[in-house]
Structure formats: C-alpha cells, structure tokens
PDB file of C-alpha atoms in Angstrom:
ATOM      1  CA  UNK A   1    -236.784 159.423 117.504  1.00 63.00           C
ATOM      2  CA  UNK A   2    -239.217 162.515 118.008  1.00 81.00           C
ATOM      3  CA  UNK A   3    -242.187 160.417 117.956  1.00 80.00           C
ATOM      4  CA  UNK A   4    -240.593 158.117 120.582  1.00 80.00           C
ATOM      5  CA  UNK A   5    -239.262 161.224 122.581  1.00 83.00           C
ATOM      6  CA  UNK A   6    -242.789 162.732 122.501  1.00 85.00           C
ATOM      7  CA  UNK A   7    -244.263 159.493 123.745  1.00 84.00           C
ATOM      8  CA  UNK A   8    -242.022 159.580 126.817  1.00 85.00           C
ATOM      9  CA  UNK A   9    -242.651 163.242 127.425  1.00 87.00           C
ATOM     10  CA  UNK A  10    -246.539 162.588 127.406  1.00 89.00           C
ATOM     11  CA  UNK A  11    -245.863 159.531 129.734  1.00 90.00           C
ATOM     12  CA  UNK A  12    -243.626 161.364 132.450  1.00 91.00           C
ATOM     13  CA  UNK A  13    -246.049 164.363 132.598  1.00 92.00           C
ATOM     14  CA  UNK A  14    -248.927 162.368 133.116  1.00 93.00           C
ATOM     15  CA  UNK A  15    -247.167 160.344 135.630  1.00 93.00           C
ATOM     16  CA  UNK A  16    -246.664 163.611 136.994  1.00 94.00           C
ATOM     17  CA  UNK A  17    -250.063 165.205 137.121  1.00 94.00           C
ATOM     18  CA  UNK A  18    -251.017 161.282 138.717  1.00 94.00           C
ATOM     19  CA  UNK A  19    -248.662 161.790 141.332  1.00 94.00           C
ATOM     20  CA  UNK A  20    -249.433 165.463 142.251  1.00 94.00           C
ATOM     21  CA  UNK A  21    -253.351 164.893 142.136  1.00 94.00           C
ATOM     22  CA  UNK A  22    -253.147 161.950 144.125  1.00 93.00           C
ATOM     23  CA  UNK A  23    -251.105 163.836 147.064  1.00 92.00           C
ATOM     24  CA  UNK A  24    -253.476 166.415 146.847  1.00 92.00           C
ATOM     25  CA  UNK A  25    -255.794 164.136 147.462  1.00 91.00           C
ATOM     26  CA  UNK A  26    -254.792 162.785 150.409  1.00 89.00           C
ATOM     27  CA  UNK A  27    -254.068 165.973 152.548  1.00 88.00           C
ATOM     28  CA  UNK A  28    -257.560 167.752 151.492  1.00 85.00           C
ATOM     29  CA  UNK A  29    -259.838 168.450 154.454  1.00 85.00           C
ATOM     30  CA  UNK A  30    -262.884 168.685 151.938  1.00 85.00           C
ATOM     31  CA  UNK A  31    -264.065 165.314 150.338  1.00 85.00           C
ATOM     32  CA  UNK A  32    -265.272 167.241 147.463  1.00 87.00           C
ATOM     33  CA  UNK A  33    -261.888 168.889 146.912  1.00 88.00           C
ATOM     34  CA  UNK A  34    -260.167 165.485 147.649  1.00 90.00           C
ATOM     35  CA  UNK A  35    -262.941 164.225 144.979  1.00 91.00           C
ATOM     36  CA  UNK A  36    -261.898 166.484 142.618  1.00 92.00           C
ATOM     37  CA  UNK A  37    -257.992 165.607 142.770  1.00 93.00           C
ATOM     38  CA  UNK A  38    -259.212 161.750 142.565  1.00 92.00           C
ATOM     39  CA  UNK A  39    -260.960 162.598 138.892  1.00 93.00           C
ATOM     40  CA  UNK A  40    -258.073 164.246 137.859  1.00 93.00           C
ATOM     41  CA  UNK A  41    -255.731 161.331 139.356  1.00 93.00           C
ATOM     42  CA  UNK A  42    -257.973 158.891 137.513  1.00 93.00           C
ATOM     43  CA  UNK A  43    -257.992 160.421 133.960  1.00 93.00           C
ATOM     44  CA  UNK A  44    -254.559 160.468 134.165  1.00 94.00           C
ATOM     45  CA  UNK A  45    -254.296 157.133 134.855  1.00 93.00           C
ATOM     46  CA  UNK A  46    -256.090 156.690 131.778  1.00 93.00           C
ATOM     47  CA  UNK A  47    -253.774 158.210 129.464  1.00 93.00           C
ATOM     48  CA  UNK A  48    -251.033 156.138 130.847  1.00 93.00           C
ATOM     49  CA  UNK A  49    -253.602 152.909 130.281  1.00 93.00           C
ATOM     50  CA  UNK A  50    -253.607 154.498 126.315  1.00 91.00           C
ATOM     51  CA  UNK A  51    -249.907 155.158 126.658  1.00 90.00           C
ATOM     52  CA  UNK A  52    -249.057 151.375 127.517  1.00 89.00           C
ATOM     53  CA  UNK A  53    -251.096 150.128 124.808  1.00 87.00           C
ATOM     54  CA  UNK A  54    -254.288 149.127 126.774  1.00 89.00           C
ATOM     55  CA  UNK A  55    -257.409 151.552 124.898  1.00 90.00           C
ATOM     56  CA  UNK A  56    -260.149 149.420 126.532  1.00 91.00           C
ATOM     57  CA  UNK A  57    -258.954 150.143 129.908  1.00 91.00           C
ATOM     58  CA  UNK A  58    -258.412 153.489 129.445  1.00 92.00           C
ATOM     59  CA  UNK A  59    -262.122 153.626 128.290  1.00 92.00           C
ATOM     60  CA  UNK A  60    -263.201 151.626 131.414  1.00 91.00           C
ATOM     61  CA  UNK A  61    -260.858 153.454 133.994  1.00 91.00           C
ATOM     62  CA  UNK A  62    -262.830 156.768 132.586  1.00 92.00           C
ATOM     63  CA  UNK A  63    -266.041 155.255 132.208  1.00 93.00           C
ATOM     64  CA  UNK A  64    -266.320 153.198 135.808  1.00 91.00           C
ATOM     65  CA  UNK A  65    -263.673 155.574 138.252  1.00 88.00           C
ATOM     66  CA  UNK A  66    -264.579 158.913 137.011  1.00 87.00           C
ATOM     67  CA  UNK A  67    -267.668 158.454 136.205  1.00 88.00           C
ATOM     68  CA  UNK A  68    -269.685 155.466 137.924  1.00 89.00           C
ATOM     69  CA  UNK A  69    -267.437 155.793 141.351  1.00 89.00           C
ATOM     70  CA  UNK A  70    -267.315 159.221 141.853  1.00 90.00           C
ATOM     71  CA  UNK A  71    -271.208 159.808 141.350  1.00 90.00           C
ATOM     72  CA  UNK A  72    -271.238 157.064 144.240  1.00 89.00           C
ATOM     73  CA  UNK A  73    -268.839 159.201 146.419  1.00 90.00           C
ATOM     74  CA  UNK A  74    -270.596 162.366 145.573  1.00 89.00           C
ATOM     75  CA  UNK A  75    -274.068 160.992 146.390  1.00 88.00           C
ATOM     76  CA  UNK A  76    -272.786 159.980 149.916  1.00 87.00           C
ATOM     77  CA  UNK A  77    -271.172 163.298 150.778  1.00 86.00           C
ATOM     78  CA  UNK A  78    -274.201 164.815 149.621  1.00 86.00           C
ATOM     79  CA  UNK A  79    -276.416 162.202 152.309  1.00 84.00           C
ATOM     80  CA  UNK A  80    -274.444 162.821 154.800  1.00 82.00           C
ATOM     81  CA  UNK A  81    -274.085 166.791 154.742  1.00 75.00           C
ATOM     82  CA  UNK A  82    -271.059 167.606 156.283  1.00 70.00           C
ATOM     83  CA  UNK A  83    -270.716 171.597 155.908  1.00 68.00           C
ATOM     84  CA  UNK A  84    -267.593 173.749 157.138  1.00 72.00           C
ATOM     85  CA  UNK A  85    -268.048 172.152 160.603  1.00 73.00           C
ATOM     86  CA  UNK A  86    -266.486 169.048 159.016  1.00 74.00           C
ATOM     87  CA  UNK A  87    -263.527 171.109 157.388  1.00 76.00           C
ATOM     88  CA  UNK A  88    -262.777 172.279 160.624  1.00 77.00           C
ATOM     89  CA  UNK A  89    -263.142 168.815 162.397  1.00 76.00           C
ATOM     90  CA  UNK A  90    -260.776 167.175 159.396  1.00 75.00           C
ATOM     91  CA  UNK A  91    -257.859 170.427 159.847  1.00 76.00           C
ATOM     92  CA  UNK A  92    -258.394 169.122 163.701  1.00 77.00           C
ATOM     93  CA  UNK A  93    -257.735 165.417 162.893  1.00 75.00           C
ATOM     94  CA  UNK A  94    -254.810 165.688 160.941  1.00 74.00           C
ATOM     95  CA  UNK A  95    -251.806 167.126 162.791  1.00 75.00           C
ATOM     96  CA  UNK A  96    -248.651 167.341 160.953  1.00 76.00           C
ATOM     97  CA  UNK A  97    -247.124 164.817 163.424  1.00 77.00           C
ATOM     98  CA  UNK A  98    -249.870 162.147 162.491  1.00 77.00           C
ATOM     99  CA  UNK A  99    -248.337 161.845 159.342  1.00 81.00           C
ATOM    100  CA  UNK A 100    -244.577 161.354 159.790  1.00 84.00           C
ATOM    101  CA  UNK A 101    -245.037 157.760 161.320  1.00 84.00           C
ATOM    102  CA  UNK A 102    -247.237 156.346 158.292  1.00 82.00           C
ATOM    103  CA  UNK A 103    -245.280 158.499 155.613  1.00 85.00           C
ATOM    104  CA  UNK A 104    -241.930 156.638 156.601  1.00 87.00           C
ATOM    105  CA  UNK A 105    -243.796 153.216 156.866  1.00 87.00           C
ATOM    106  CA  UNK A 106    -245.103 153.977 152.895  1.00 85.00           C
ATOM    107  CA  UNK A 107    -241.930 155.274 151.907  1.00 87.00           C
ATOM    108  CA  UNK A 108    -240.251 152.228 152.886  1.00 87.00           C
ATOM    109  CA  UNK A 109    -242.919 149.875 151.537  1.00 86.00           C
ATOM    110  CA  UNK A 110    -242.192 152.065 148.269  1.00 86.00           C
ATOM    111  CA  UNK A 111    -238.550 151.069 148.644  1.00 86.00           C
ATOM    112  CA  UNK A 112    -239.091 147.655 148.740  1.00 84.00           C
ATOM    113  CA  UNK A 113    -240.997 147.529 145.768  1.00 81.00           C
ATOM    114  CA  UNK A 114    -239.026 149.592 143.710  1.00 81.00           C
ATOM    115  CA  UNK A 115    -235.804 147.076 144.144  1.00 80.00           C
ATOM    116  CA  UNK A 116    -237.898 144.151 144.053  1.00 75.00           C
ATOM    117  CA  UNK A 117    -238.611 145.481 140.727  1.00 73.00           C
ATOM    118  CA  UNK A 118    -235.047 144.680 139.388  1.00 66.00           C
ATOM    119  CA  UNK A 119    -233.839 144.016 136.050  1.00 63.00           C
ATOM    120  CA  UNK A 120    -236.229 141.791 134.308  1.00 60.00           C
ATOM    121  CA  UNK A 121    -234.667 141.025 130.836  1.00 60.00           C
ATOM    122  CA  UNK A 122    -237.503 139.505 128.877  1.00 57.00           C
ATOM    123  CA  UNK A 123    -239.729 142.418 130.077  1.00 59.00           C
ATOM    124  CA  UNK A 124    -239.042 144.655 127.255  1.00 64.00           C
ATOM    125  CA  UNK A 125    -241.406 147.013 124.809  1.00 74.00           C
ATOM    126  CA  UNK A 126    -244.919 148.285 125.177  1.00 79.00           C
ATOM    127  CA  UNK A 127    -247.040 146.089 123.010  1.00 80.00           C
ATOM    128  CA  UNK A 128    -250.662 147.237 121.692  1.00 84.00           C
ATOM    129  CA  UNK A 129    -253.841 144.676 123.251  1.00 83.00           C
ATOM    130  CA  UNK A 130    -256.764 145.937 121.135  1.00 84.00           C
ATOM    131  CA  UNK A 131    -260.521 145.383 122.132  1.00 87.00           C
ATOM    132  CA  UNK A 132    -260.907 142.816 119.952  1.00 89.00           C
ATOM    133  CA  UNK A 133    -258.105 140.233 121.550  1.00 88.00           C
ATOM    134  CA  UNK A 134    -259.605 141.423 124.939  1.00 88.00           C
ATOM    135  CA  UNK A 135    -263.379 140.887 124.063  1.00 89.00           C
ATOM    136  CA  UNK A 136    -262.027 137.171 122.298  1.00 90.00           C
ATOM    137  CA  UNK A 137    -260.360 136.389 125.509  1.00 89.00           C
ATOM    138  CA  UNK A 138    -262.649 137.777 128.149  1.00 88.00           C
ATOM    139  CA  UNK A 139    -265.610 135.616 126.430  1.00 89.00           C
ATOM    140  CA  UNK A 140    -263.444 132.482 125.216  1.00 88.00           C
ATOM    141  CA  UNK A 141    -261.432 131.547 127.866  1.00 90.00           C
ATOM    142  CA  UNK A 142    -262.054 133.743 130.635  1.00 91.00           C
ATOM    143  CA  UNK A 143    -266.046 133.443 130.923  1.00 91.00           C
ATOM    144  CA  UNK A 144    -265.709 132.213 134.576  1.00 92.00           C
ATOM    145  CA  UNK A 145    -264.329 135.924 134.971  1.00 91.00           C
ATOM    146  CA  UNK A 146    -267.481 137.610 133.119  1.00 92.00           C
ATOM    147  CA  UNK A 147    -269.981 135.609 135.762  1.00 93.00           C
ATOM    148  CA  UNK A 148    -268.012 135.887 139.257  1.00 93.00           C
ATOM    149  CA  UNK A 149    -267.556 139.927 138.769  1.00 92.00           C
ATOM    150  CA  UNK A 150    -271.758 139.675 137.522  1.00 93.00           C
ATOM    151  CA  UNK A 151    -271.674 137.589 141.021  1.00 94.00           C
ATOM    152  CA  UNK A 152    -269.721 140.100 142.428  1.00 93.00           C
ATOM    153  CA  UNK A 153    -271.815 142.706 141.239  1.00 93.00           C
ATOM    154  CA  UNK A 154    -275.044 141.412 142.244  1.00 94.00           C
ATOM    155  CA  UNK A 155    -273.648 140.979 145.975  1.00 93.00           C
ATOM    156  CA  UNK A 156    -272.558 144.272 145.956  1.00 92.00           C
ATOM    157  CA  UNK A 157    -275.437 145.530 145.258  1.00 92.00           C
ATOM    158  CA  UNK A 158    -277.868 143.850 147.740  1.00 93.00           C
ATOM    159  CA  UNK A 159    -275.306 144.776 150.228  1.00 91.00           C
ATOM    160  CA  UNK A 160    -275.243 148.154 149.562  1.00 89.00           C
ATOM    161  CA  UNK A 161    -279.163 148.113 149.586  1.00 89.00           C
ATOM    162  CA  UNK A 162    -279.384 146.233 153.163  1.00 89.00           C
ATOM    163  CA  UNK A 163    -277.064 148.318 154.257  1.00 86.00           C
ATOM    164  CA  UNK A 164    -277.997 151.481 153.198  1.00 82.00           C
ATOM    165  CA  UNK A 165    -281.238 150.898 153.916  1.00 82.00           C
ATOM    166  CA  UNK A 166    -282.948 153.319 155.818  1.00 77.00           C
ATOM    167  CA  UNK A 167    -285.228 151.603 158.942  1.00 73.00           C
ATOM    168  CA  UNK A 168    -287.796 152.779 160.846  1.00 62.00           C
ATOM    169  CA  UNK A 169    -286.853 156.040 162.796  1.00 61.00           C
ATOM    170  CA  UNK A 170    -286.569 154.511 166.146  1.00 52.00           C
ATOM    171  CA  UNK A 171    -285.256 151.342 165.415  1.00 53.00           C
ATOM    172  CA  UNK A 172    -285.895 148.452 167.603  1.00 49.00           C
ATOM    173  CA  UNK A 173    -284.010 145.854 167.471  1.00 50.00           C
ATOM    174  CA  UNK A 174    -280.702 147.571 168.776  1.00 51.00           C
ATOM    175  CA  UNK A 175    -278.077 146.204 171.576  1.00 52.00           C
ATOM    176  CA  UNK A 176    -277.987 148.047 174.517  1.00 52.00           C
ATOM    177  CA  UNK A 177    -274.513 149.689 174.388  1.00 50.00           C
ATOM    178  CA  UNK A 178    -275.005 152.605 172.195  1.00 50.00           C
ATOM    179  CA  UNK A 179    -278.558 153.632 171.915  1.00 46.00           C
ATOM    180  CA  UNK A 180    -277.715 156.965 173.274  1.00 46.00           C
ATOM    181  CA  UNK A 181    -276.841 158.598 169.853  1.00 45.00           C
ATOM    182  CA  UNK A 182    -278.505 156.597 167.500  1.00 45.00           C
ATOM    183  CA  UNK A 183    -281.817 158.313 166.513  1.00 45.00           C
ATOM    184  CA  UNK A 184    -279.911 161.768 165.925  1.00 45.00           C
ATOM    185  CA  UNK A 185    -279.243 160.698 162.386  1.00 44.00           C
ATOM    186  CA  UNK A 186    -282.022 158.675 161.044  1.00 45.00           C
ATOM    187  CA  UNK A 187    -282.677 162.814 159.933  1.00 43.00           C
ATOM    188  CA  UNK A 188    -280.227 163.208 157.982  1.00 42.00           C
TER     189      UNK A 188
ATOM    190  CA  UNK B   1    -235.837 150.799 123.427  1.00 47.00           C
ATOM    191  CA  UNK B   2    -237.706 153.907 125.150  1.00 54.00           C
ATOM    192  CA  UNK B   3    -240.841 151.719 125.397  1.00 63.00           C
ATOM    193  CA  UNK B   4    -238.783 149.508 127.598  1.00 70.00           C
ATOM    194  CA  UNK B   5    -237.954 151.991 130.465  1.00 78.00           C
ATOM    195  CA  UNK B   6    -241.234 153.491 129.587  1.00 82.00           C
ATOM    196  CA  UNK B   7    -242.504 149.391 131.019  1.00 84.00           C
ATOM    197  CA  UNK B   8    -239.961 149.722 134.179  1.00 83.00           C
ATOM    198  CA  UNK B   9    -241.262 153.248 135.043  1.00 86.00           C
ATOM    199  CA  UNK B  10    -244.953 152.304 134.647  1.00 89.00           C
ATOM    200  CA  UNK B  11    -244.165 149.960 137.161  1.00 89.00           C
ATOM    201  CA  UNK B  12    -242.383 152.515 139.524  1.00 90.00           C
ATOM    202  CA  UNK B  13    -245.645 154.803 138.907  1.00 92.00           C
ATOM    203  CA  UNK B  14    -247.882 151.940 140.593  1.00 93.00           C
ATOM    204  CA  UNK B  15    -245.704 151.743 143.295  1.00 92.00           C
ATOM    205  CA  UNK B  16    -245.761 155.430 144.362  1.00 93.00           C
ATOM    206  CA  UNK B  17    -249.097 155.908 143.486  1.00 94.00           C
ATOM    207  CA  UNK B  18    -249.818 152.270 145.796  1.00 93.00           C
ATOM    208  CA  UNK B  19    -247.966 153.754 149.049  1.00 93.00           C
ATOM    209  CA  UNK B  20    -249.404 157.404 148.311  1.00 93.00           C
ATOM    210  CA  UNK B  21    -253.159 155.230 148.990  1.00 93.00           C
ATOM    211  CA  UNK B  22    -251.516 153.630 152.006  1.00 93.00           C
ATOM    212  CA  UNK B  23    -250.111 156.758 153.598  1.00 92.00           C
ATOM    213  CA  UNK B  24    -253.736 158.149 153.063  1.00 91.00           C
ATOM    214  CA  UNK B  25    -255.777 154.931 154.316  1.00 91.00           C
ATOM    215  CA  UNK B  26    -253.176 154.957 157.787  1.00 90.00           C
ATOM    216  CA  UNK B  27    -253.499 158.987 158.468  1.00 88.00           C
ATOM    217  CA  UNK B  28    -256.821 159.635 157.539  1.00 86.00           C
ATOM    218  CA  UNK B  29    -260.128 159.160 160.347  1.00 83.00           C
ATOM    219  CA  UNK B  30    -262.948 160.428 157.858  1.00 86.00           C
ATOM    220  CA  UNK B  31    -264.167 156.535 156.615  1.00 88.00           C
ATOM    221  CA  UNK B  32    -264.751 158.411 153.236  1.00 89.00           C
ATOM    222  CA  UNK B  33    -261.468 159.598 152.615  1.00 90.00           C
ATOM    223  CA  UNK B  34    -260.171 156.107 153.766  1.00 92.00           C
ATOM    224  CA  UNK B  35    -262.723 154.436 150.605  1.00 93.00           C
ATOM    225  CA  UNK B  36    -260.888 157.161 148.608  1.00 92.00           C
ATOM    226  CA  UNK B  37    -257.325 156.194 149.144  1.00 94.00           C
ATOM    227  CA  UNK B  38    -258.366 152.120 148.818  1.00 94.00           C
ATOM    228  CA  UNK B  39    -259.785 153.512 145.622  1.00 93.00           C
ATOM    229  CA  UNK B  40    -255.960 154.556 144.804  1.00 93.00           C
ATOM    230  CA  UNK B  41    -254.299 151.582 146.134  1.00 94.00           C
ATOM    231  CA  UNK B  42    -256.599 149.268 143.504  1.00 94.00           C
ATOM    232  CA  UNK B  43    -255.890 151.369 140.536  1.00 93.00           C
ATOM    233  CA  UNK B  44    -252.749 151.335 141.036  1.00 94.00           C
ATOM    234  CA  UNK B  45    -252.672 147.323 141.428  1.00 94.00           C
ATOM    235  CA  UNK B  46    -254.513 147.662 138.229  1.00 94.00           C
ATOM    236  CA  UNK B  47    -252.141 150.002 136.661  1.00 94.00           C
ATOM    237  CA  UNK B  48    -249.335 146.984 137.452  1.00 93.00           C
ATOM    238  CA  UNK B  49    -251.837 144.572 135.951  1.00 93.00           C
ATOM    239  CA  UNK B  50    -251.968 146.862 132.625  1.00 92.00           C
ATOM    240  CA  UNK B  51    -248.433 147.316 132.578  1.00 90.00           C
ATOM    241  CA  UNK B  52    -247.228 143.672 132.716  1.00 89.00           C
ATOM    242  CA  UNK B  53    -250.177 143.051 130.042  1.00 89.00           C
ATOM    243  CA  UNK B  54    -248.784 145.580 127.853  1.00 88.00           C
ATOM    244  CA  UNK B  55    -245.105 144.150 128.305  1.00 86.00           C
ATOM    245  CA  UNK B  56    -246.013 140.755 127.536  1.00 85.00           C
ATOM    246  CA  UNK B  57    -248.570 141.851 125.215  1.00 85.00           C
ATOM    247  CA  UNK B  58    -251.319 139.562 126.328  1.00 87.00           C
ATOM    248  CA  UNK B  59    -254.666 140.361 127.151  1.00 89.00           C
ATOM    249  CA  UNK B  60    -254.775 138.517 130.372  1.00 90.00           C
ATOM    250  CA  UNK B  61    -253.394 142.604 132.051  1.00 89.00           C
ATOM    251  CA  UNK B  62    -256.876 144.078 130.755  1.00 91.00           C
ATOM    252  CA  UNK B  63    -258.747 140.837 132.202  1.00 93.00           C
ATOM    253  CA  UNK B  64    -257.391 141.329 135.695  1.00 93.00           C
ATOM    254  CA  UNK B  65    -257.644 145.061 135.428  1.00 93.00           C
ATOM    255  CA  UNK B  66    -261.359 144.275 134.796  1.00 92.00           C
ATOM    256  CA  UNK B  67    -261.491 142.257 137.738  1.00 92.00           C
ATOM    257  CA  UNK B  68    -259.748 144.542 139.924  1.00 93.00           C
ATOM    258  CA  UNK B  69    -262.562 147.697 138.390  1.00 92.00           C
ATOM    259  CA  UNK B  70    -265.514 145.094 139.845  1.00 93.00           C
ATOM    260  CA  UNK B  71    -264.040 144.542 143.089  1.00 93.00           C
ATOM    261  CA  UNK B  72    -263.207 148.098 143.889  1.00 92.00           C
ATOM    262  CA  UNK B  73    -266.794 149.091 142.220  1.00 91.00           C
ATOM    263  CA  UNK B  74    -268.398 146.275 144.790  1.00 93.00           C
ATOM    264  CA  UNK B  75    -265.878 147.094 147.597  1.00 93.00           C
ATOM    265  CA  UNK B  76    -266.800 151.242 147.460  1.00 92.00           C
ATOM    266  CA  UNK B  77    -270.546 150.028 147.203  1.00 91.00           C
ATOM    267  CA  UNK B  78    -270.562 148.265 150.382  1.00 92.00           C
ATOM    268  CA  UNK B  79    -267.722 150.551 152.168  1.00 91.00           C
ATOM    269  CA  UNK B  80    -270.056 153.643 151.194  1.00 90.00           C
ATOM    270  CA  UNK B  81    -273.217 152.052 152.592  1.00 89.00           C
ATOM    271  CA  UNK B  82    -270.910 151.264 156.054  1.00 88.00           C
ATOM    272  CA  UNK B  83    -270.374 154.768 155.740  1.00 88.00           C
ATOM    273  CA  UNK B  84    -274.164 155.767 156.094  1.00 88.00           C
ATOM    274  CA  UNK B  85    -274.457 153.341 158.912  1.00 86.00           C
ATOM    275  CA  UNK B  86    -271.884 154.740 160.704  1.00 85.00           C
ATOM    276  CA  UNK B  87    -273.530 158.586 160.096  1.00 86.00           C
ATOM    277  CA  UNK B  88    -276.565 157.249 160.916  1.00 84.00           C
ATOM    278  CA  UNK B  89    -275.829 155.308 163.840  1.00 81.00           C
ATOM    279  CA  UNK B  90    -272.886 157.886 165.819  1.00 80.00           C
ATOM    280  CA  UNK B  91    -273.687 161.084 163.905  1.00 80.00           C
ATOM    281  CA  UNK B  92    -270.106 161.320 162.612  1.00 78.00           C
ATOM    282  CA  UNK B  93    -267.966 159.531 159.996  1.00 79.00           C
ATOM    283  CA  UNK B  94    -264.630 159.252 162.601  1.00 79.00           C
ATOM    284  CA  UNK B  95    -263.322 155.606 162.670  1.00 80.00           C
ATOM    285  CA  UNK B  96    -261.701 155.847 165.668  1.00 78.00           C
ATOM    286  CA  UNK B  97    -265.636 155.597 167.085  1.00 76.00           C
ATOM    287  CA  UNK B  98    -265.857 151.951 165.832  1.00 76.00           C
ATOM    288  CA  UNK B  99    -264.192 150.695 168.734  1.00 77.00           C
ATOM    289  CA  UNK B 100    -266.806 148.792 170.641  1.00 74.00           C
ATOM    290  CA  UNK B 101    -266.630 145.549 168.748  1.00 68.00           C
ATOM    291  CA  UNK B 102    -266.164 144.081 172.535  1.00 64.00           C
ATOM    292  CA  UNK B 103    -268.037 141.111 172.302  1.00 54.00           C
TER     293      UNK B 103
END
C-alpha cells in the first residue's frame, strides 16, 4: 500500500514538473530559457517512461531529447546570434490577446481527447517491457523498423547538410523577388 | 489497482502535454520556438505510445516510441537547417516573412 502510494506520488509530481516546464516553455521570449524548460520537460518525461515500466525509453528519451536534440537547438541559436534585440522583438510578438484564440482551440482539442479516452476495461495495470524483449523484438520481427529510421536518418542528414550549407557569399542563382536582403546574413 | 488509473492518467498527461505543443506551435512566430513545441507534441505522441505498451505489456509501445525519437530527430534536423535558411536569406527567424510562395 505505501509502496503503491509512493509510486503514484512520484508519478503525479512528475506529471507536474512536465506540465509546468512545458508551459514555461512556451511563453519564454529567450530560446535558451525556453531550452532550458524543454530539458527539464524532457527528463521528466523520462521518469514517467521508468514509472510505466518502459527503462529503455527512459534511457533513449534522456539520451536523444536532452542530449542529442538540444545540442542541435543550442548550436542553431548560437549560429544565428540573436542577443537582447530578439528578447525584445519576441515580448513584441506575443501580445496577450494572440494567445486567447489558440489557447481555447487547444483546450478544446484537449477535451476531446480526454473523453475519447473513456473507460477501456481490458486496459488495466502497468506492466514492466525490459530491454531484452525490446532488443528481441526490434531485431526479430521489427527489422524493417531498424532500416527505414537508418533510412530516415541518412535523409535527414543530407538534408540538413544541403540545407545548411553555406554558399558562396553572393549567391547566384537566386529568383528575382527577394534579392534585396539576402547577402546581409551570409555573415552571420 | 493504482497502476490502473496510474495507465488512464498517463494517457491524460499526453494529452495536455500534446495541446500545450499546439498552443505553442499556433502563437509562436520565432521558427525555433515553433521546432520546440513540435518537439513536445511528438513526445507526447510517444509518451501515448509508451503508455499503451506498458498497459498491454508488449514491446511494440517502445518500438513506435523509437520510431517516433527518429522522426522528430530527422524532422528537427531538417526544420533547424530551414531555420538557417531563413536567417540567412531575410535576416530574421519570423514566419510570418515566408509568405511569398506566390508562384
């Protein structure tokens, strides 16, 4: 009973901490700060994973979102240098009214999916799914899974590259239409 | 017989925590914080994923979480390097500037 009533406790303040770091998150005006929250929402996330019984996601959710995904967000703040000008910009873009509209539109959405939910009767008990059933299945029966996300993977990657790619400083091979601002910020 | 609400709330967490991404990716302007809050919105579909894994207890939760982790990994890859293009190309990260797709 005290085990079970500590394992709830640890679930509902995690839950918690998930909820208030990810609305942080999304009312920051400083990507770092709003990077920040987005760790903390994500190792949270992972002691829920552990929670429900799932280790080697929790390992994978701190491994790949707090780790592998953030560096990528922190890298491109850090290439594109936005300063205090930007705070200021974001504080300008985000009136209070700008957020009633898509607030009610979410909070109905949540609605919906909260009594679609229902009462599921054969949905009952957390069960434990070690590595080892997940390693047996992931390279048994679900290989095709292992080589489309290594497809995946690779795609992403040359796309990122292509895109990312920095040219020649006055490209070109541009269209016509906006070739006033364009070699401002092959700088920065 | 805790577990089992502890499976129903799990679910409720995704929810919120799926909307709480959508508020942010229809509010924000700044393309980066929009990557951020897609970022949400698939953890939490992979949160759901874990959760009906973990009620069923069958790996196939962990397998689609895993797919869910590349796509998001790929997806903030390519959304990131968008992102420099975008810098590069208007000297700002505002999506309301990508409005000239006029043919």
């Amino acid at each position: 009973m005290t085990a079970a009533f500590i394992y709830s406790l640890m679930f509902y303040f995690t839950a918690a901490i998930a909820v208030l770091a990810t609305l942080l998150m999304i009312t920051r005006h400083n990507a770092v700060h709003a990077l920040l929250y987005l760790i903390i929402s994500s190792l949270s996330m992972a002691i829920i994973f552990y929670l429900l019984g799932a280790p080697f996601a929790a390992v994978l959710e701190v491994i790949i979102y707090a780790g592998a995904v953030m560096i990528l967000f922190v890298f491109v703040v850090m290439m594109l240098n936005l300063g205090h000008k930007s705070v200021e910009q974001e504080a300008a873009w985000l009136p209070a009214k700008g957020w009633i509209v898509p607030s009610v539109l979410a909070a109905l959405l949540l609605i919906v999916l909260i009594a679609g939910l229902g009462e599921p009767e054969n949905l009952r008990g957390v069960h434990l799914v070690g590595v080892k059933e997940v390693g047996i299945s992931l390279f048994g029966p679900y290989l095709l899974v292992v080589e489309l996300a290594s497809f995946l993977l690779m795609a992403g990657l040359v796309g990122a590259y292509h895109l990312a790619r920095q040219t020649t400083p006055t490209p070109k091979f541009d269209d016509s239409g906006t070739s006033t601002s364009k070699t401002q910020g092959d700088e920065a | 017989m805790i577990d089992a609400v502890i499976i129903d709330h799990a679910f409720i967490l995704a929810g919120i925590l799926f909307c709480l991404g959508l508020a942010g990716v229809l509010v924000r302007r700044n393309l980066v914080f929009v990557l951020i809050s897609l970022e949400v919105m698939l953890n939490a579909a992979g949160l759901a994923f874990i959760a009906a894994g973990s009620a069923w207890g069958q790996p196939e939760g962990q397998i689609m979480f895993l797919a869910v982790v590349t796509l998001g990994a790929a997806e903030v890859a390519v959304g990131l390097g968008l992102t420099l293009l975008l810098f590069r190309r208007f000297n700002s990260v505002d999506i309301d500037q990508l409005n000239q797709l006029k043919g």
